[in-house]
């Protein structure tokens, strides 16, 4: 039964079917004017996800092309500046569904100065659609976007070689771009890479297979989006629940609101509160629609606990066996997103899940060359640079590697003066700190750069890591108290 018929006959059954459809998030990336917004507009139009009044509005405001087609990009580019300049600036999110899947798409800008917006739009995607102009081939910005998509943990890359109508659907041009660009992206960390010859304006190989490319047997983009297997591993990991807000509407209720970033939790489960290490039990799991017996990632819920304890924003609830580790030093891949260059040794706010701490970049190990994906030595980082850095924090963060858990392995850097987000990072590895000891916590909370430097000089600890220094201070404190 078609969905339209089901809506008429049994709306409750349709809603239940729609609710249980698998959700896929995808993002369009690539260089400027390669046709990202046009492709998405065409996809929405051909799947019936655009209302008649929207089409009429675009026709009235912008007319049609010489061949009677509307400008599909204007279905996405909603900002006044975008329509005036004919470019995408902000990230445009759209929702649509087919009979097989639900989709949330993010249309991102191609201009180099808006790369930070591209990184934002791609951060939650399962699939990246990278568009390449068939006349120009892969550009530097194409390689930069592919690199960022790979670093963000996107597993699937669809390379859409667009504007094939302008090269007469020439298979040789398609194969040459596929070979040249394939040499670069094959070195990245994608699980699978698919190639499509398309014309966003004409609709070739977007929703329906095109008769103009009989030599291409791969099927249209929509078919691949509907059928590609997405392995969401959030629920397979151990339970972790960063607390975002403490709800206290009255004296009889104290709940802890947040989003489960991995695993699942049941009513009655014993949990640990990090970083304190205190134990408690889940009393109830509350949502807007009522209480649940069990909740899985990535559901947003409010959890109440059996015993009242001191818990605040940034603390994390976990099971006894959990994946998170306390880290005082991070090795991370950092995308710099601000015109003001990175200052090594300068304090920044570091926001990880719901926890905010002070930290600094101690060292820039290398900058990633987006042409070769190789690292080059550098003293600083400028706008749109991608670098591998070492970061230290003044209080422990409960982290996981980004490749293992995207939500527990991501963070942002915030300028302490302007409150601007200046960088986005993915944790590659980390040095575990000492946690659960009251003396350790006290030392870490009061530790500052000047103290560390003085201890290194006076106590001959120059070769010690931060963890070794902490352990030595704990030992000395213990001797002093005995």
CSV table of C-alpha atoms in Angstrom, one decimal:
chain,number,residue,atom,x,y,z
A,1,UNK,CA,0.0,0.0,0.0
A,2,UNK,CA,1.4,3.4,-1.0
A,3,UNK,CA,1.9,5.9,1.8
A,4,UNK,CA,-0.7,8.4,0.3
A,5,UNK,CA,-3.3,5.7,0.4
A,6,UNK,CA,-2.3,4.7,3.9
A,7,UNK,CA,-2.8,8.3,5.1
A,8,UNK,CA,-6.3,8.3,3.8
A,9,UNK,CA,-7.3,4.8,5.1
A,10,UNK,CA,-5.4,4.5,8.5
A,11,UNK,CA,-3.6,7.6,9.7
A,12,UNK,CA,-2.6,5.9,13.0
A,13,UNK,CA,-0.9,3.1,11.1
A,14,UNK,CA,0.9,5.6,8.8
A,15,UNK,CA,2.2,7.5,11.8
A,16,UNK,CA,3.4,4.4,13.5
A,17,UNK,CA,5.2,3.2,10.3
A,18,UNK,CA,6.7,6.7,9.8
A,19,UNK,CA,7.9,6.8,13.5
A,20,UNK,CA,9.8,3.5,13.1
A,21,UNK,CA,11.5,4.4,9.9
A,22,UNK,CA,15.3,4.6,10.1
A,23,UNK,CA,16.7,8.1,10.1
A,24,UNK,CA,19.7,9.0,8.0
A,25,UNK,CA,21.6,12.3,8.2
A,26,UNK,CA,23.6,13.5,5.2
A,27,UNK,CA,25.4,16.6,4.2
A,28,UNK,CA,26.4,18.2,0.9
A,29,UNK,CA,29.9,19.6,0.7
A,30,UNK,CA,32.3,20.8,-1.9
A,31,UNK,CA,33.8,23.8,-3.6
A,32,UNK,CA,31.9,27.0,-4.4
A,33,UNK,CA,29.4,26.9,-7.3
A,34,UNK,CA,29.6,23.2,-7.7
A,35,UNK,CA,25.8,22.9,-7.4
A,36,UNK,CA,25.2,21.7,-3.8
A,37,UNK,CA,22.1,23.8,-3.2
A,38,UNK,CA,20.7,23.0,-6.6
A,39,UNK,CA,21.1,19.3,-6.1
A,40,UNK,CA,19.4,19.3,-2.8
A,41,UNK,CA,16.6,21.5,-4.1
A,42,UNK,CA,16.1,19.1,-7.0
A,43,UNK,CA,16.1,16.1,-4.6
A,44,UNK,CA,13.4,17.7,-2.5
A,45,UNK,CA,11.4,18.8,-5.5
A,46,UNK,CA,11.5,15.4,-7.2
A,47,UNK,CA,10.6,13.5,-4.0
A,48,UNK,CA,7.5,15.7,-3.4
A,49,UNK,CA,9.0,17.4,-0.3
A,50,UNK,CA,8.4,20.9,-1.6
A,51,UNK,CA,5.0,22.6,-1.2
A,52,UNK,CA,3.3,24.2,-4.2
A,53,UNK,CA,3.4,27.6,-2.6
A,54,UNK,CA,7.2,27.4,-2.1
A,55,UNK,CA,7.6,26.6,-5.8
A,56,UNK,CA,5.3,29.5,-6.7
A,57,UNK,CA,7.2,31.8,-4.4
A,58,UNK,CA,10.5,30.9,-6.1
A,59,UNK,CA,9.0,31.3,-9.6
A,60,UNK,CA,7.6,34.7,-8.7
A,61,UNK,CA,10.7,36.1,-7.1
A,62,UNK,CA,13.3,34.6,-9.5
A,63,UNK,CA,11.5,33.3,-12.5
A,64,UNK,CA,12.8,30.3,-14.4
A,65,UNK,CA,15.8,29.3,-16.3
A,66,UNK,CA,15.9,29.6,-20.1
A,67,UNK,CA,14.7,26.0,-20.4
A,68,UNK,CA,11.7,26.5,-18.0
A,69,UNK,CA,13.3,25.1,-14.9
A,70,UNK,CA,13.1,26.9,-11.6
A,71,UNK,CA,16.3,27.7,-9.7
A,72,UNK,CA,16.2,24.9,-7.3
A,73,UNK,CA,19.0,26.4,-5.1
A,74,UNK,CA,16.5,29.1,-3.9
A,75,UNK,CA,14.5,26.4,-2.2
A,76,UNK,CA,17.5,26.1,0.2
A,77,UNK,CA,19.2,29.5,0.3
A,78,UNK,CA,16.8,31.4,2.6
A,79,UNK,CA,19.0,34.3,3.9
A,80,UNK,CA,18.6,37.6,2.1
A,81,UNK,CA,22.4,37.8,1.5
A,82,UNK,CA,22.4,34.3,0.0
A,83,UNK,CA,19.7,35.1,-2.5
A,84,UNK,CA,21.3,38.5,-3.4
A,85,UNK,CA,24.7,36.9,-4.0
A,86,UNK,CA,23.6,33.5,-5.3
A,87,UNK,CA,25.7,31.7,-2.7
A,88,UNK,CA,25.2,29.6,0.4
A,89,UNK,CA,26.4,31.2,3.7
A,90,UNK,CA,24.7,29.5,6.6
A,91,UNK,CA,23.9,25.8,7.0
A,92,UNK,CA,20.4,25.0,5.7
A,93,UNK,CA,18.7,22.0,7.3
A,94,UNK,CA,15.8,20.2,5.7
A,95,UNK,CA,13.7,17.2,6.6
A,96,UNK,CA,12.0,14.8,4.2
A,97,UNK,CA,11.0,11.2,4.0
A,98,UNK,CA,10.5,8.5,1.4
A,99,UNK,CA,8.7,5.2,1.9
A,100,UNK,CA,12.0,3.6,3.0
A,101,UNK,CA,13.7,6.1,5.2
A,102,UNK,CA,13.5,9.5,6.9
A,103,UNK,CA,16.2,12.0,6.1
A,104,UNK,CA,17.7,15.1,7.7
A,105,UNK,CA,20.0,16.9,5.2
A,106,UNK,CA,22.4,19.8,5.8
A,107,UNK,CA,23.3,22.0,2.8
A,108,UNK,CA,26.7,23.7,3.6
A,109,UNK,CA,28.5,26.6,2.0
A,110,UNK,CA,31.5,26.1,-0.3
A,111,UNK,CA,33.3,29.4,0.1
A,112,UNK,CA,36.5,29.1,2.1
A,113,UNK,CA,35.5,31.8,4.6
A,114,UNK,CA,32.5,29.7,5.6
A,115,UNK,CA,34.4,26.4,6.1
A,116,UNK,CA,33.5,26.6,9.8
A,117,UNK,CA,29.8,26.4,8.9
A,118,UNK,CA,30.6,23.3,6.7
A,119,UNK,CA,32.3,21.6,9.7
A,120,UNK,CA,29.2,22.4,11.9
A,121,UNK,CA,26.8,20.9,9.3
A,122,UNK,CA,28.9,17.8,8.8
A,123,UNK,CA,29.5,17.0,12.4
A,124,UNK,CA,26.4,14.8,12.9
A,125,UNK,CA,26.2,13.3,9.3
A,126,UNK,CA,26.2,9.6,8.4
A,127,UNK,CA,26.9,10.3,4.7
A,128,UNK,CA,28.7,13.2,2.9
A,129,UNK,CA,27.7,14.1,-0.7
A,130,UNK,CA,30.6,16.0,-2.2
A,131,UNK,CA,29.9,17.7,-5.5
A,132,UNK,CA,32.5,18.3,-8.2
A,133,UNK,CA,32.0,20.4,-11.3
A,134,UNK,CA,32.6,18.1,-14.3
A,135,UNK,CA,34.3,21.0,-16.1
A,136,UNK,CA,36.8,21.8,-13.4
A,137,UNK,CA,37.5,18.6,-11.5
A,138,UNK,CA,38.3,18.4,-7.8
A,139,UNK,CA,39.4,21.8,-6.3
A,140,UNK,CA,41.4,22.6,-3.2
A,141,UNK,CA,38.2,23.3,-1.3
A,142,UNK,CA,36.8,19.9,-2.5
A,143,UNK,CA,39.8,18.2,-0.9
A,144,UNK,CA,39.6,20.3,2.2
A,145,UNK,CA,35.9,19.3,2.7
A,146,UNK,CA,36.6,15.7,2.0
A,147,UNK,CA,39.4,15.8,4.6
A,148,UNK,CA,37.2,17.4,7.2
A,149,UNK,CA,34.4,14.9,6.5
A,150,UNK,CA,36.8,12.1,7.1
A,151,UNK,CA,38.2,13.6,10.3
A,152,UNK,CA,34.6,14.1,11.6
A,153,UNK,CA,34.1,10.3,11.3
A,154,UNK,CA,31.7,10.3,8.4
A,155,UNK,CA,31.9,6.7,7.0
A,156,UNK,CA,30.4,7.1,3.6
A,157,UNK,CA,31.3,9.5,0.8
A,158,UNK,CA,29.2,10.0,-2.3
A,159,UNK,CA,31.2,11.8,-5.0
A,160,UNK,CA,28.7,13.5,-7.2
A,161,UNK,CA,30.3,14.7,-10.5
A,162,UNK,CA,27.8,17.4,-11.3
A,163,UNK,CA,27.0,19.5,-14.4
A,164,UNK,CA,27.4,16.5,-16.7
A,165,UNK,CA,25.0,18.1,-19.1
A,166,UNK,CA,27.6,20.8,-19.8
A,167,UNK,CA,30.1,18.2,-20.9
A,168,UNK,CA,27.6,16.2,-23.0
A,169,UNK,CA,27.5,13.4,-20.4
A,170,UNK,CA,31.0,12.3,-21.5
A,171,UNK,CA,32.0,9.1,-19.8
A,172,UNK,CA,35.7,9.8,-20.3
A,173,UNK,CA,35.5,13.0,-18.3
A,174,UNK,CA,33.6,11.2,-15.5
A,175,UNK,CA,36.2,8.4,-15.4
A,176,UNK,CA,39.1,10.8,-15.3
A,177,UNK,CA,37.7,12.8,-12.4
A,178,UNK,CA,36.9,9.6,-10.6
A,179,UNK,CA,40.5,8.4,-11.0
A,180,UNK,CA,42.1,11.7,-10.1
A,181,UNK,CA,40.0,12.5,-7.1
A,182,UNK,CA,39.9,8.8,-6.1
A,183,UNK,CA,43.7,8.9,-5.6
A,184,UNK,CA,43.3,11.5,-2.9
A,185,UNK,CA,40.2,10.3,-1.0
A,186,UNK,CA,41.4,6.7,-1.0
A,187,UNK,CA,43.9,7.8,1.6
A,188,UNK,CA,41.2,9.1,3.9
A,189,UNK,CA,39.2,7.0,6.4
A,190,UNK,CA,36.0,6.4,4.6
A,191,UNK,CA,34.4,2.9,4.8
A,192,UNK,CA,33.0,3.2,1.2
A,193,UNK,CA,33.1,5.7,-1.6
A,194,UNK,CA,30.5,5.8,-4.4
A,195,UNK,CA,30.6,7.9,-7.6
A,196,UNK,CA,27.7,9.3,-9.5
A,197,UNK,CA,27.5,11.3,-12.8
A,198,UNK,CA,24.7,13.8,-12.2
A,199,UNK,CA,23.1,17.0,-13.5
A,200,UNK,CA,21.4,18.7,-10.5
A,201,UNK,CA,19.6,21.2,-12.8
A,202,UNK,CA,18.3,18.5,-15.2
A,203,UNK,CA,17.7,15.9,-12.5
A,204,UNK,CA,19.9,13.2,-14.0
A,205,UNK,CA,20.7,10.4,-11.6
A,206,UNK,CA,19.3,12.3,-8.6
A,207,UNK,CA,16.0,10.5,-7.9
A,208,UNK,CA,15.7,8.6,-11.1
A,209,UNK,CA,18.3,6.8,-13.3
A,210,UNK,CA,19.1,8.9,-16.4
A,211,UNK,CA,18.7,7.6,-19.9
A,212,UNK,CA,21.5,10.1,-20.9
A,213,UNK,CA,24.1,8.0,-19.0
A,214,UNK,CA,23.4,4.4,-20.2
A,215,UNK,CA,27.1,3.6,-19.4
A,216,UNK,CA,26.5,4.2,-15.7
A,217,UNK,CA,25.0,1.2,-13.9
A,218,UNK,CA,25.2,2.5,-10.3
A,219,UNK,CA,21.7,3.8,-9.9
A,220,UNK,CA,20.5,7.2,-8.7
A,221,UNK,CA,21.7,9.0,-5.5
A,222,UNK,CA,18.3,8.6,-3.7
A,223,UNK,CA,18.4,4.8,-4.1
A,224,UNK,CA,21.9,4.7,-2.5
A,225,UNK,CA,20.7,6.9,0.3
A,226,UNK,CA,17.7,4.7,0.9
A,227,UNK,CA,19.6,1.4,0.9
A,228,UNK,CA,23.1,2.1,2.3
A,229,UNK,CA,23.6,0.3,5.7
A,230,UNK,CA,24.2,2.7,8.5
A,231,UNK,CA,25.9,1.1,11.6
A,232,UNK,CA,24.9,3.3,14.5
A,233,UNK,CA,27.1,2.1,17.4
A,234,UNK,CA,26.0,4.5,20.1
A,235,UNK,CA,23.8,2.0,21.8
A,236,UNK,CA,26.5,-0.7,21.7
A,237,UNK,CA,28.8,1.2,23.9
A,238,UNK,CA,28.6,1.4,27.7
A,239,UNK,CA,26.1,3.8,29.2
A,240,UNK,CA,27.1,7.5,29.5
A,241,UNK,CA,24.9,10.4,30.4
A,242,UNK,CA,26.4,13.9,30.7
A,243,UNK,CA,24.2,16.1,32.9
A,244,UNK,CA,23.2,19.3,31.1
A,245,UNK,CA,20.7,20.8,33.6
A,246,UNK,CA,19.5,20.1,37.2
A,247,UNK,CA,15.7,20.3,37.3
A,248,UNK,CA,14.2,21.4,40.6
A,249,UNK,CA,10.6,22.5,40.0
A,250,UNK,CA,9.6,21.8,43.6
A,251,UNK,CA,10.9,20.4,46.8
A,252,UNK,CA,9.7,16.9,45.9
A,253,UNK,CA,11.5,16.5,42.6
A,254,UNK,CA,15.2,16.7,41.6
A,255,UNK,CA,16.0,15.5,38.1
A,256,UNK,CA,19.0,15.5,36.0
A,257,UNK,CA,18.4,16.4,32.3
A,258,UNK,CA,20.6,15.5,29.4
A,259,UNK,CA,21.1,13.3,26.4
A,260,UNK,CA,22.4,9.8,26.5
A,261,UNK,CA,25.5,9.8,24.4
A,262,UNK,CA,26.1,6.0,24.5
A,263,UNK,CA,24.6,2.8,25.7
A,264,UNK,CA,21.3,2.3,27.6
A,265,UNK,CA,20.0,2.7,31.1
A,266,UNK,CA,17.1,1.0,33.0
A,267,UNK,CA,15.1,1.9,36.1
A,268,UNK,CA,16.9,0.5,39.1
A,269,UNK,CA,20.4,0.4,37.5
A,270,UNK,CA,23.3,1.2,39.7
A,271,UNK,CA,25.3,4.1,38.4
A,272,UNK,CA,28.5,6.0,39.1
A,273,UNK,CA,28.7,9.7,39.2
A,274,UNK,CA,31.8,11.1,37.6
A,275,UNK,CA,34.2,12.6,38.4
A,276,UNK,CA,33.4,12.0,42.1
A,277,UNK,CA,33.0,8.3,41.8
A,278,UNK,CA,30.0,8.1,44.1
A,279,UNK,CA,27.4,5.4,43.6
A,280,UNK,CA,23.7,5.7,43.3
A,281,UNK,CA,20.6,4.1,41.7
A,282,UNK,CA,18.3,5.2,39.0
A,283,UNK,CA,14.9,5.9,40.6
A,284,UNK,CA,13.1,6.9,37.4
A,285,UNK,CA,13.6,7.9,33.7
A,286,UNK,CA,11.3,10.8,32.8
A,287,UNK,CA,10.3,12.2,29.4
A,288,UNK,CA,7.7,14.6,28.2
A,289,UNK,CA,5.4,11.7,27.4
A,290,UNK,CA,5.8,10.0,30.7
A,291,UNK,CA,8.2,7.6,32.5
A,292,UNK,CA,10.2,4.9,30.7
A,293,UNK,CA,11.6,1.6,32.0
A,294,UNK,CA,14.6,1.8,29.7
A,295,UNK,CA,16.2,4.5,27.5
A,296,UNK,CA,18.8,4.2,24.8
A,297,UNK,CA,21.2,6.6,23.1
A,298,UNK,CA,20.7,9.2,21.7
A,299,UNK,CA,17.5,9.9,23.7
A,300,UNK,CA,17.1,13.1,25.7
A,301,UNK,CA,15.7,12.3,29.1
A,302,UNK,CA,15.6,13.4,32.8
A,303,UNK,CA,16.9,10.9,35.3
A,304,UNK,CA,16.1,10.9,39.0
A,305,UNK,CA,18.3,9.1,41.5
A,306,UNK,CA,17.4,7.2,44.7
A,307,UNK,CA,19.7,9.1,47.0
A,308,UNK,CA,20.2,12.9,47.0
A,309,UNK,CA,23.8,13.8,46.2
A,310,UNK,CA,25.6,16.9,45.0
A,311,UNK,CA,25.5,16.7,41.2
A,312,UNK,CA,25.9,19.6,38.8
A,313,UNK,CA,26.1,20.4,35.1
A,314,UNK,CA,29.1,18.6,33.5
A,315,UNK,CA,29.0,15.6,35.8
A,316,UNK,CA,28.5,12.2,34.0
A,317,UNK,CA,26.4,9.2,35.0
A,318,UNK,CA,27.8,5.9,33.9
A,319,UNK,CA,27.6,2.2,34.7
A,320,UNK,CA,30.3,0.5,36.8
A,321,UNK,CA,31.8,-0.8,33.6
A,322,UNK,CA,32.2,2.2,31.3
A,323,UNK,CA,34.4,3.5,28.4
A,324,UNK,CA,35.1,7.0,29.6
A,325,UNK,CA,38.5,7.9,31.1
A,326,UNK,CA,39.6,10.9,33.0
A,327,UNK,CA,42.0,13.0,30.9
A,328,UNK,CA,44.2,16.0,31.7
A,329,UNK,CA,46.0,16.0,28.4
A,330,UNK,CA,44.5,15.4,24.9
A,331,UNK,CA,46.1,14.7,21.5
A,332,UNK,CA,43.5,16.0,19.1
A,333,UNK,CA,42.8,17.0,15.5
A,334,UNK,CA,41.7,20.6,15.6
A,335,UNK,CA,39.9,22.6,12.9
A,336,UNK,CA,40.6,26.3,13.5
A,337,UNK,CA,37.5,28.4,12.8
A,338,UNK,CA,38.4,32.0,13.5
A,339,UNK,CA,40.1,34.8,11.8
A,340,UNK,CA,42.3,35.4,14.9
A,341,UNK,CA,45.1,32.8,14.8
A,342,UNK,CA,45.6,30.2,17.5
A,343,UNK,CA,47.8,31.3,20.4
A,344,UNK,CA,49.9,28.5,21.8
A,345,UNK,CA,49.9,28.6,25.6
A,346,UNK,CA,46.9,31.0,25.7
A,347,UNK,CA,44.0,29.9,27.9
A,348,UNK,CA,40.7,29.0,26.2
A,349,UNK,CA,37.4,27.6,27.4
A,350,UNK,CA,37.1,24.0,26.4
A,351,UNK,CA,33.5,22.6,26.1
A,352,UNK,CA,33.3,18.9,26.1
A,353,UNK,CA,29.7,17.4,26.2
A,354,UNK,CA,28.2,19.7,29.0
A,355,UNK,CA,31.4,20.3,30.9
A,356,UNK,CA,33.4,23.5,30.6
A,357,UNK,CA,37.0,23.7,31.7
A,358,UNK,CA,40.0,26.0,31.1
A,359,UNK,CA,42.7,24.6,28.8
A,360,UNK,CA,45.4,25.6,26.4
A,361,UNK,CA,47.1,24.3,23.3
A,362,UNK,CA,50.6,23.3,24.5
A,363,UNK,CA,52.0,22.3,21.1
A,364,UNK,CA,51.1,22.1,17.4
A,365,UNK,CA,52.5,18.9,16.2
A,366,UNK,CA,51.7,19.4,12.5
A,367,UNK,CA,49.2,21.0,10.1
A,368,UNK,CA,47.4,18.7,7.6
A,369,UNK,CA,48.2,19.6,4.0
A,370,UNK,CA,44.7,19.1,2.3
A,371,UNK,CA,46.4,18.4,-1.0
A,372,UNK,CA,48.4,15.4,0.2
A,373,UNK,CA,46.8,14.6,3.6
A,374,UNK,CA,50.4,14.7,5.0
A,375,UNK,CA,51.5,16.6,8.0
A,376,UNK,CA,53.7,19.7,7.8
A,377,UNK,CA,55.5,21.5,10.6
A,378,UNK,CA,54.0,24.8,11.7
A,379,UNK,CA,54.3,27.4,14.5
A,380,UNK,CA,50.6,28.5,14.4
A,381,UNK,CA,47.1,27.9,13.1
A,382,UNK,CA,45.1,30.2,10.9
A,383,UNK,CA,41.5,30.2,9.7
A,384,UNK,CA,40.5,26.8,8.2
A,385,UNK,CA,43.7,25.1,9.1
A,386,UNK,CA,43.5,21.5,10.3
A,387,UNK,CA,46.1,20.6,12.8
A,388,UNK,CA,47.2,17.9,15.2
A,389,UNK,CA,47.7,19.4,18.6
A,390,UNK,CA,48.4,18.7,22.3
A,391,UNK,CA,46.0,20.2,24.8
A,392,UNK,CA,46.1,20.3,28.6
A,393,UNK,CA,43.1,21.1,30.8
A,394,UNK,CA,43.0,22.3,34.4
A,395,UNK,CA,40.3,19.8,35.4
A,396,UNK,CA,39.8,16.3,34.2
A,397,UNK,CA,37.4,15.6,31.3
A,398,UNK,CA,35.7,12.2,31.0
A,399,UNK,CA,36.5,11.3,27.4
A,400,UNK,CA,36.7,8.6,24.8
A,401,UNK,CA,38.4,8.5,21.4
A,402,UNK,CA,36.4,10.2,18.6
A,403,UNK,CA,36.7,7.2,16.4
A,404,UNK,CA,35.1,5.1,19.1
A,405,UNK,CA,32.4,7.5,20.3
A,406,UNK,CA,31.8,10.8,18.3
A,407,UNK,CA,29.9,12.5,21.1
A,408,UNK,CA,32.4,11.6,23.9
A,409,UNK,CA,35.4,12.4,21.7
A,410,UNK,CA,34.4,15.9,20.4
A,411,UNK,CA,35.0,19.3,21.9
A,412,UNK,CA,35.1,23.0,21.0
A,413,UNK,CA,37.5,25.8,21.9
A,414,UNK,CA,35.9,29.1,23.0
A,415,UNK,CA,37.7,32.5,23.3
A,416,UNK,CA,37.5,33.6,26.9
A,417,UNK,CA,37.1,37.3,26.0
A,418,UNK,CA,34.7,37.3,23.1
A,419,UNK,CA,33.0,33.9,23.8
A,420,UNK,CA,33.4,33.1,20.1
A,421,UNK,CA,33.8,29.5,19.1
A,422,UNK,CA,37.3,29.4,17.6
A,423,UNK,CA,38.0,25.7,17.1
A,424,UNK,CA,36.4,22.3,16.9
A,425,UNK,CA,38.4,19.2,17.9
A,426,UNK,CA,38.3,15.5,17.7
A,427,UNK,CA,40.2,13.5,20.4
A,428,UNK,CA,42.7,11.0,18.9
A,429,UNK,CA,44.3,9.9,22.1
A,430,UNK,CA,44.6,11.1,25.7
A,431,UNK,CA,46.7,10.7,28.9
A,432,UNK,CA,44.6,9.3,31.7
A,433,UNK,CA,44.6,11.3,34.9
A,434,UNK,CA,44.1,10.1,38.5
A,435,UNK,CA,40.5,10.2,39.5
A,436,UNK,CA,38.4,9.4,42.5
A,437,UNK,CA,40.9,10.5,45.1
A,438,UNK,CA,39.9,13.7,47.0
A,439,UNK,CA,43.5,14.9,47.3
A,440,UNK,CA,44.0,14.5,43.5
A,441,UNK,CA,40.8,16.5,42.8
A,442,UNK,CA,41.9,19.2,45.1
A,443,UNK,CA,45.3,19.5,43.5
A,444,UNK,CA,43.9,19.5,40.0
A,445,UNK,CA,41.3,22.1,40.8
A,446,UNK,CA,43.9,24.5,42.1
A,447,UNK,CA,46.6,23.7,39.6
A,448,UNK,CA,47.7,26.5,37.4
A,449,UNK,CA,50.4,27.1,34.8
A,450,UNK,CA,52.7,29.1,37.1
A,451,UNK,CA,52.6,26.4,39.8
A,452,UNK,CA,53.4,23.6,37.3
A,453,UNK,CA,56.4,25.6,35.9
A,454,UNK,CA,57.8,26.3,39.4
A,455,UNK,CA,57.5,22.7,40.4
A,456,UNK,CA,59.3,21.6,37.3
A,457,UNK,CA,62.2,23.9,38.0
A,458,UNK,CA,62.5,23.5,41.8
A,459,UNK,CA,61.7,19.8,42.2
A,460,UNK,CA,63.7,18.7,39.1
A,461,UNK,CA,60.5,17.3,37.5
A,462,UNK,CA,61.3,18.5,34.0
A,463,UNK,CA,60.9,15.1,32.4
A,464,UNK,CA,57.7,14.2,34.3
A,465,UNK,CA,54.3,14.1,32.7
A,466,UNK,CA,51.4,15.9,34.4
A,467,UNK,CA,50.0,12.6,35.7
A,468,UNK,CA,53.4,11.7,37.3
A,469,UNK,CA,53.6,15.1,38.9
A,470,UNK,CA,50.2,14.7,40.3
A,471,UNK,CA,51.0,11.3,41.8
A,472,UNK,CA,54.2,12.7,43.3
A,473,UNK,CA,52.3,15.7,44.9
A,474,UNK,CA,49.7,13.3,46.3
A,475,UNK,CA,52.5,11.1,47.8
A,476,UNK,CA,54.1,14.1,49.4
A,477,UNK,CA,50.8,15.4,50.7
A,478,UNK,CA,50.1,12.1,52.2
A,479,UNK,CA,53.5,12.1,54.0
A,480,UNK,CA,52.9,15.6,55.3
A,481,UNK,CA,49.5,14.5,56.8
A,482,UNK,CA,50.8,11.4,58.4
